[in-house]
Short mmCIF file of C-alpha atoms in Angstrom, two decimals:
data_model
loop_
_atom_site.label_atom_id
_atom_site.label_comp_id
_atom_site.label_asym_id
_atom_site.label_seq_id
_atom_site.Cartn_x
_atom_site.Cartn_y
_atom_site.Cartn_z
CA SER A 13 -19.79 -22.81 8.38
CA ASN A 14 -20.50 -19.83 6.11
CA TRP A 15 -19.24 -17.26 8.60
CA VAL A 16 -16.60 -14.83 7.34
CA GLU A 17 -14.25 -13.13 9.75
CA VAL A 18 -13.17 -9.62 8.74
CA SER A 19 -10.04 -8.29 10.39
CA TYR A 20 -9.64 -4.52 10.02
CA LEU A 21 -6.26 -4.67 11.83
CA GLU A 22 -4.81 -6.90 9.10
CA GLU A 23 -3.82 -4.35 6.45
CA HIS A 24 -2.53 -5.31 3.03
CA GLN A 25 -2.00 -3.19 -0.12
CA THR A 26 -3.26 0.29 -0.89
CA ILE A 27 -5.36 0.26 -4.07
CA GLN A 28 -4.57 2.56 -6.99
CA GLY A 29 -7.51 1.54 -9.14
CA PHE A 30 -8.98 -0.30 -12.10
CA GLY A 31 -9.06 0.55 -15.79
CA GLY A 32 -8.11 -0.31 -19.35
CA ILE A 33 -6.28 0.89 -22.44
CA ASN A 34 -7.33 3.31 -25.15
CA TYR A 35 -5.36 2.74 -28.38
CA PRO A 36 -6.51 5.25 -31.01
CA THR A 37 -3.79 4.39 -33.52
CA TRP A 38 -5.18 0.82 -33.72
CA ILE A 39 -8.93 1.28 -33.20
CA ASP A 40 -11.25 4.28 -33.06
CA ASP A 41 -10.87 6.64 -30.11
CA LEU A 42 -13.46 6.62 -27.34
CA THR A 43 -16.24 9.13 -27.87
CA GLU A 44 -17.00 11.79 -25.27
CA GLU A 45 -20.01 9.78 -24.08
CA GLN A 46 -17.91 6.61 -23.87
CA CYS A 47 -15.30 8.47 -21.80
CA ASP A 48 -18.08 9.40 -19.37
CA THR A 49 -19.20 5.76 -19.21
CA ALA A 50 -15.63 4.61 -18.55
CA PHE A 51 -14.36 7.21 -16.08
CA LYS A 52 -17.39 8.65 -14.29
CA ASN A 53 -19.02 6.72 -11.47
CA GLY A 54 -22.73 7.33 -11.73
CA GLU A 55 -25.44 4.86 -12.69
CA ASP A 56 -24.45 2.68 -15.68
CA GLN A 57 -20.89 3.99 -15.54
CA LEU A 58 -17.79 1.91 -14.88
CA GLY A 59 -15.96 4.15 -12.43
CA PHE A 60 -12.54 3.37 -13.91
CA THR A 61 -9.67 5.23 -12.24
CA ILE A 62 -6.75 4.21 -14.48
CA LEU A 63 -6.14 4.80 -18.20
CA ARG A 64 -3.31 3.13 -20.08
CA ILE A 65 -2.11 4.75 -23.29
CA HIS A 66 0.36 3.83 -26.03
CA VAL A 67 3.72 5.48 -26.74
CA ASP A 68 3.67 5.43 -30.52
CA PRO A 69 7.12 5.17 -32.17
CA ASP A 70 6.01 8.03 -34.47
CA SER A 71 5.71 11.28 -32.51
CA SER A 72 3.26 12.67 -35.09
CA ASN A 73 0.69 10.24 -33.65
CA TRP A 74 1.07 11.38 -30.05
CA GLU A 75 -1.66 13.99 -30.27
CA LYS A 76 -4.20 11.20 -30.84
CA GLU A 77 -3.81 10.22 -27.17
CA LEU A 78 -4.77 13.61 -25.78
CA LYS A 79 -8.58 13.74 -25.98
CA THR A 80 -9.36 10.62 -23.95
CA ALA A 81 -6.41 11.19 -21.62
CA LYS A 82 -7.71 14.67 -20.78
CA ALA A 83 -11.22 13.31 -20.21
CA ALA A 84 -9.90 10.62 -17.86
CA GLN A 85 -7.64 13.04 -16.02
CA LYS A 86 -10.56 15.43 -15.52
CA GLU A 87 -12.30 12.64 -13.58
CA GLY A 88 -9.18 12.06 -11.47
CA ALA A 89 -7.89 8.94 -13.24
CA LEU A 90 -4.20 8.00 -13.20
CA ILE A 91 -2.69 7.77 -16.68
CA PHE A 92 0.32 5.67 -17.59
CA ALA A 93 1.96 4.85 -20.90
CA SER A 94 3.53 1.75 -22.47
CA PRO A 95 5.72 1.51 -25.60
CA TRP A 96 5.59 -1.46 -27.98
CA ASN A 97 8.45 -0.32 -30.24
CA PRO A 98 11.13 2.36 -30.34
CA PRO A 99 11.32 4.52 -33.47
CA PRO A 100 12.53 2.34 -36.38
CA ALA A 101 15.81 4.27 -36.67
CA LEU A 102 16.76 3.07 -33.17
CA CYS A 103 16.13 -0.62 -33.90
CA GLU A 104 18.08 -3.45 -35.47
CA THR A 105 17.28 -7.02 -36.50
CA PHE A 106 18.99 -10.04 -34.97
CA GLU A 107 18.67 -13.81 -34.96
CA ARG A 108 16.56 -15.26 -32.17
CA GLY A 109 16.19 -19.01 -32.51
CA ASP A 110 14.56 -19.70 -35.86
CA ASN A 111 13.63 -16.04 -36.31
CA LYS A 112 16.29 -14.34 -38.40
CA TYR A 113 14.47 -11.00 -38.31
CA ALA A 114 13.69 -10.47 -34.64
CA GLN A 115 13.81 -6.81 -33.56
CA ARG A 116 15.61 -5.16 -30.67
CA LEU A 117 16.70 -1.71 -29.60
CA ALA A 118 20.23 -1.21 -30.94
CA HIS A 119 22.72 -1.28 -28.07
CA ASP A 120 24.21 2.08 -29.05
CA LYS A 121 20.76 3.76 -29.12
CA TYR A 122 19.77 3.44 -25.45
CA ALA A 123 20.30 7.12 -24.70
CA GLU A 124 18.20 8.10 -27.71
CA TYR A 125 15.42 5.75 -26.62
CA ALA A 126 15.42 7.30 -23.15
CA GLN A 127 15.11 10.68 -24.86
CA HIS A 128 12.20 9.37 -26.96
CA LEU A 129 10.32 8.26 -23.83
CA ASN A 130 11.09 11.53 -22.08
CA ASP A 131 9.89 13.46 -25.13
CA PHE A 132 6.55 11.65 -24.84
CA VAL A 133 6.28 12.54 -21.15
CA THR A 134 7.07 16.16 -22.01
CA PHE A 135 4.62 16.26 -24.92
CA MET A 136 1.79 15.01 -22.74
CA ARG A 137 2.73 17.43 -19.94
CA ASP A 138 2.93 20.40 -22.31
CA ASN A 139 -0.55 19.51 -23.56
CA GLY A 140 -2.12 19.27 -20.13
CA VAL A 141 -1.76 15.57 -19.27
CA GLU A 142 0.52 14.56 -16.41
CA LEU A 143 1.55 10.92 -16.71
CA TYR A 144 1.67 8.95 -13.47
CA ALA A 145 4.28 6.57 -14.91
CA ILE A 146 5.86 5.32 -18.11
CA SER A 147 6.82 1.73 -18.84
CA ILE A 148 10.11 0.71 -20.46
CA GLN A 149 8.55 -1.93 -22.76
CA ASN A 150 5.34 -3.86 -23.32
CA GLU A 151 5.91 -7.64 -23.13
CA PRO A 152 9.60 -7.87 -24.07
CA ASP A 153 9.35 -11.62 -23.42
CA TYR A 154 6.53 -12.15 -25.97
CA ALA A 155 7.65 -9.91 -28.74
CA ASP A 156 7.16 -11.67 -32.08
CA ASP A 157 5.30 -8.59 -33.35
CA TRP A 158 7.28 -5.96 -31.42
CA THR A 159 10.63 -5.46 -29.67
CA TRP A 160 12.50 -8.14 -27.73
CA TRP A 161 14.66 -7.36 -24.69
CA THR A 162 16.84 -9.73 -22.67
CA THR A 163 17.03 -9.35 -18.91
CA GLU A 164 20.60 -8.03 -19.30
CA GLU A 165 19.46 -5.39 -21.81
CA MET A 166 16.63 -4.27 -19.52
CA MET A 167 18.99 -3.98 -16.57
CA ASP A 168 21.47 -1.95 -18.63
CA PHE A 169 18.77 0.48 -19.73
CA ILE A 170 17.18 0.83 -16.30
CA ILE A 171 20.46 1.38 -14.45
CA ASN A 172 22.28 3.55 -16.97
CA TYR A 173 19.61 5.48 -18.90
CA SER A 174 16.25 5.63 -17.10
CA ASP A 175 17.30 8.62 -14.99
CA ALA A 176 16.91 10.72 -18.15
CA ILE A 177 13.13 10.15 -18.07
CA ASP A 178 11.29 12.75 -15.97
CA CYS A 179 8.51 10.46 -14.77
CA ARG A 180 7.91 7.50 -12.48
CA ILE A 181 9.50 4.45 -14.08
CA MET A 182 7.43 1.32 -14.58
CA SER A 183 9.29 -1.93 -15.15
CA PRO A 184 8.96 -3.71 -18.47
CA GLU A 185 5.71 -5.69 -18.43
CA SER A 186 6.08 -9.48 -18.72
CA PHE A 187 3.21 -11.12 -20.59
CA GLN A 188 2.75 -13.84 -17.96
CA TYR A 189 4.21 -12.66 -14.63
CA ARG A 190 7.43 -14.57 -15.19
CA LYS A 191 9.18 -14.19 -11.85
CA ASP A 192 12.72 -14.76 -13.16
CA PHE A 193 12.08 -11.67 -15.28
CA TYR A 194 11.66 -9.55 -12.11
CA ASP A 195 13.92 -11.37 -9.62
CA VAL A 196 17.09 -9.77 -10.97
CA MET A 197 15.59 -6.26 -10.77
CA LEU A 198 14.48 -6.77 -7.18
CA LYS A 199 17.85 -8.11 -6.07
CA ASP A 200 19.92 -5.34 -7.70
CA GLU A 201 20.00 -2.20 -5.55
CA GLU A 202 20.76 0.13 -8.45
CA ALA A 203 17.92 -1.17 -10.62
CA LEU A 204 15.51 -1.32 -7.69
CA SER A 205 16.23 2.29 -6.77
CA ARG A 206 15.16 3.42 -10.25
CA ILE A 207 11.93 1.41 -10.60
CA ASP A 208 8.83 2.88 -8.99
CA ILE A 209 6.23 0.37 -10.21
CA PHE A 210 6.64 -3.31 -10.95
CA ALA A 211 4.10 -4.17 -13.64
CA THR A 212 3.01 -7.42 -15.22
CA HIS A 213 0.41 -8.97 -17.48
CA PHE A 214 -1.67 -11.99 -16.51
CA TYR A 215 -2.04 -14.00 -19.74
CA GLY A 216 -2.40 -17.59 -18.60
CA THR A 217 -1.24 -16.70 -15.08
CA GLN A 218 -2.78 -19.12 -12.59
CA LYS A 219 -3.92 -18.28 -9.08
CA LYS A 220 -1.10 -20.39 -7.61
CA ASP A 221 1.46 -18.21 -9.46
CA MET A 222 0.13 -14.81 -8.36
CA ALA A 223 1.88 -14.58 -4.99
CA TYR A 224 5.41 -13.17 -5.14
CA PRO A 225 7.33 -13.63 -1.87
CA LEU A 226 10.49 -12.02 -3.30
CA PHE A 227 8.58 -8.80 -3.98
CA GLU A 228 7.28 -8.88 -0.41
CA GLN A 229 10.91 -9.21 0.71
CA TYR A 230 12.57 -6.56 -1.47
CA GLY A 231 9.80 -4.35 -2.83
CA GLU A 232 9.02 -2.15 0.15
CA GLY A 233 7.96 1.29 -1.06
CA LYS A 234 7.39 0.02 -4.62
CA GLU A 235 4.02 -0.41 -6.31
CA LEU A 236 2.78 -3.65 -7.90
CA TRP A 237 0.36 -3.42 -10.83
CA MET A 238 -1.36 -5.83 -13.19
CA THR A 239 -1.37 -3.75 -16.38
CA GLU A 240 -2.96 -5.91 -19.09
CA VAL A 241 -5.21 -8.94 -19.49
CA TYR A 242 -8.44 -10.17 -20.99
CA VAL A 243 -10.26 -13.01 -19.29
CA PRO A 244 -11.08 -15.70 -20.27
CA ASN A 245 -10.48 -14.98 -23.99
CA SER A 246 -10.74 -12.45 -26.81
CA SER A 247 -13.00 -14.60 -28.99
CA SER A 248 -16.29 -14.71 -27.05
CA ASP A 249 -18.79 -11.92 -26.75
CA ALA A 250 -18.42 -10.13 -23.40
CA ASP A 251 -22.06 -10.89 -22.56
CA THR A 252 -21.50 -14.67 -22.63
CA TRP A 253 -22.67 -16.04 -19.29
CA PRO A 254 -21.46 -17.46 -16.92
CA GLU A 255 -18.08 -16.98 -18.66
CA ALA A 256 -18.05 -13.32 -17.64
CA VAL A 257 -17.83 -14.30 -13.96
CA GLU A 258 -14.24 -15.40 -14.65
CA VAL A 259 -13.36 -11.70 -14.84
CA ALA A 260 -14.45 -11.21 -11.24
CA VAL A 261 -12.57 -14.33 -10.14
CA ASN A 262 -9.40 -13.08 -11.85
CA ILE A 263 -9.64 -9.65 -10.22
CA SER A 264 -10.31 -11.15 -6.80
CA ASP A 265 -7.32 -13.48 -7.15
CA ALA A 266 -5.12 -10.60 -8.36
CA MET A 267 -6.04 -8.53 -5.31
CA THR A 268 -5.97 -11.26 -2.63
CA GLU A 269 -3.30 -13.68 -3.85
CA GLY A 270 -1.20 -11.24 -5.90
CA ASN A 271 -1.56 -8.16 -3.68
CA MET A 272 -1.87 -6.11 -6.87
CA GLN A 273 -2.59 -2.41 -6.40
CA ALA A 274 -4.04 -1.94 -9.88
CA TYR A 275 -5.91 -4.10 -12.37
CA VAL A 276 -5.95 -2.91 -15.98
CA TRP A 277 -7.91 -4.61 -18.76
CA TRP A 278 -6.86 -4.60 -22.41
CA TYR A 279 -9.18 -2.52 -24.66
CA ILE A 280 -11.81 -0.54 -22.75
CA ARG A 281 -14.20 -0.78 -25.72
CA ARG A 282 -14.27 -4.06 -27.61
CA PHE A 283 -16.79 -6.86 -28.19
CA TYR A 284 -14.95 -8.94 -25.54
CA GLY A 285 -14.24 -5.99 -23.22
CA PRO A 286 -15.95 -4.12 -20.39
CA MET A 287 -17.61 -1.74 -22.86
CA LYS A 288 -19.23 -3.03 -26.04
CA GLU A 289 -18.78 -1.34 -29.42
CA ASP A 290 -22.13 0.45 -29.00
CA GLY A 291 -20.85 2.07 -25.80
CA THR A 292 -22.94 0.04 -23.36
CA ILE A 293 -21.44 -1.90 -20.47
CA SER A 294 -21.06 -5.65 -20.99
CA LYS A 295 -21.48 -8.42 -18.46
CA ARG A 296 -17.68 -8.59 -18.21
CA GLY A 297 -17.80 -4.85 -17.56
CA TYR A 298 -20.38 -5.21 -14.80
CA CYS A 299 -18.12 -7.82 -13.18
CA MET A 300 -15.23 -5.32 -13.30
CA ALA A 301 -17.53 -2.61 -11.98
CA GLN A 302 -18.23 -4.63 -8.83
CA PHE A 303 -14.66 -3.68 -7.97
CA SER A 304 -13.98 -0.41 -9.81
CA LYS A 305 -17.12 1.41 -8.61
CA PHE A 306 -16.68 0.50 -4.95
CA VAL A 307 -12.97 -0.12 -4.31
CA ARG A 308 -11.63 3.37 -4.84
CA PRO A 309 -8.07 4.76 -5.02
CA GLY A 310 -6.50 4.95 -1.58
CA TYR A 311 -8.60 2.16 -0.12
CA ILE A 312 -6.67 -0.49 1.83
CA ARG A 313 -7.43 -4.19 1.55
CA ILE A 314 -7.92 -5.79 4.95
CA GLY A 315 -8.06 -9.39 6.08
CA ALA A 316 -11.10 -11.61 5.55
CA THR A 317 -11.74 -15.33 5.58
CA GLU A 318 -11.69 -16.81 2.09
CA ASN A 319 -14.82 -18.94 1.96
CA PRO A 320 -15.86 -19.74 -1.61
CA ALA A 321 -19.01 -21.81 -1.92
CA TYR A 322 -19.36 -24.47 -4.61
CA GLY A 323 -21.74 -23.39 -7.38
#
């Protein structure tokens, strides 16, 4: 049978939205027209409702985030920020396996790092951008090119220093939804009380690993976001077909299996992203838009029979 039963009484998560990152210290900023394509919801526009930005370790670069953030905020988008590295003066090298020069936040610099993150929140606020949340660290468990954190270090910072940050706190973002990474935060009342959003990345995450019963058990009142991925790769052109359909599959699985409230791509504009370098929407982008244009912030996912058809 091809019948699908829709149950409006079976309510699941409330959706916060869909979006991507702008990273003007690495690649060129979005143009005004590209901001319209990303964050407005007319014809041939993506209807994105979330923008991720970067907390640069050098505060002199912070102003580069303002133009696109203001454009997104004007359209009602939520804006959150992720750091890759603390300022160099707060870091130290240590031995991690074969790597004799791995980097971490020095253990006596946690208060200064909290101040650094709060300074970013304040800078954005003073310049007209209100952050919805700020993350503690991008991918601390895949940090060959940035800053490593152990679970114990993350717990120490969250429990003892995160209160100094005047913003919603987003958990550090695992690169692959490693549950042991989050289990300890969920089971610790002090840590749990300080985290507003549990956030993860989906690199290599399979559908069977997207459900998280422990979050369902302990995470009441907390949000659950998927904050970075590209699917299926960063090597193919975003118009390659039918490869682009894998984007839609990944989003659907994230929403239905993972109960994610947000789905955030990597670069908004890139040859493998939702927007091509010339500013037009790619096939991957149109697959994202099937969700972002029509599943709007505040919508609630309800029950429906899963009935995929072969081919």
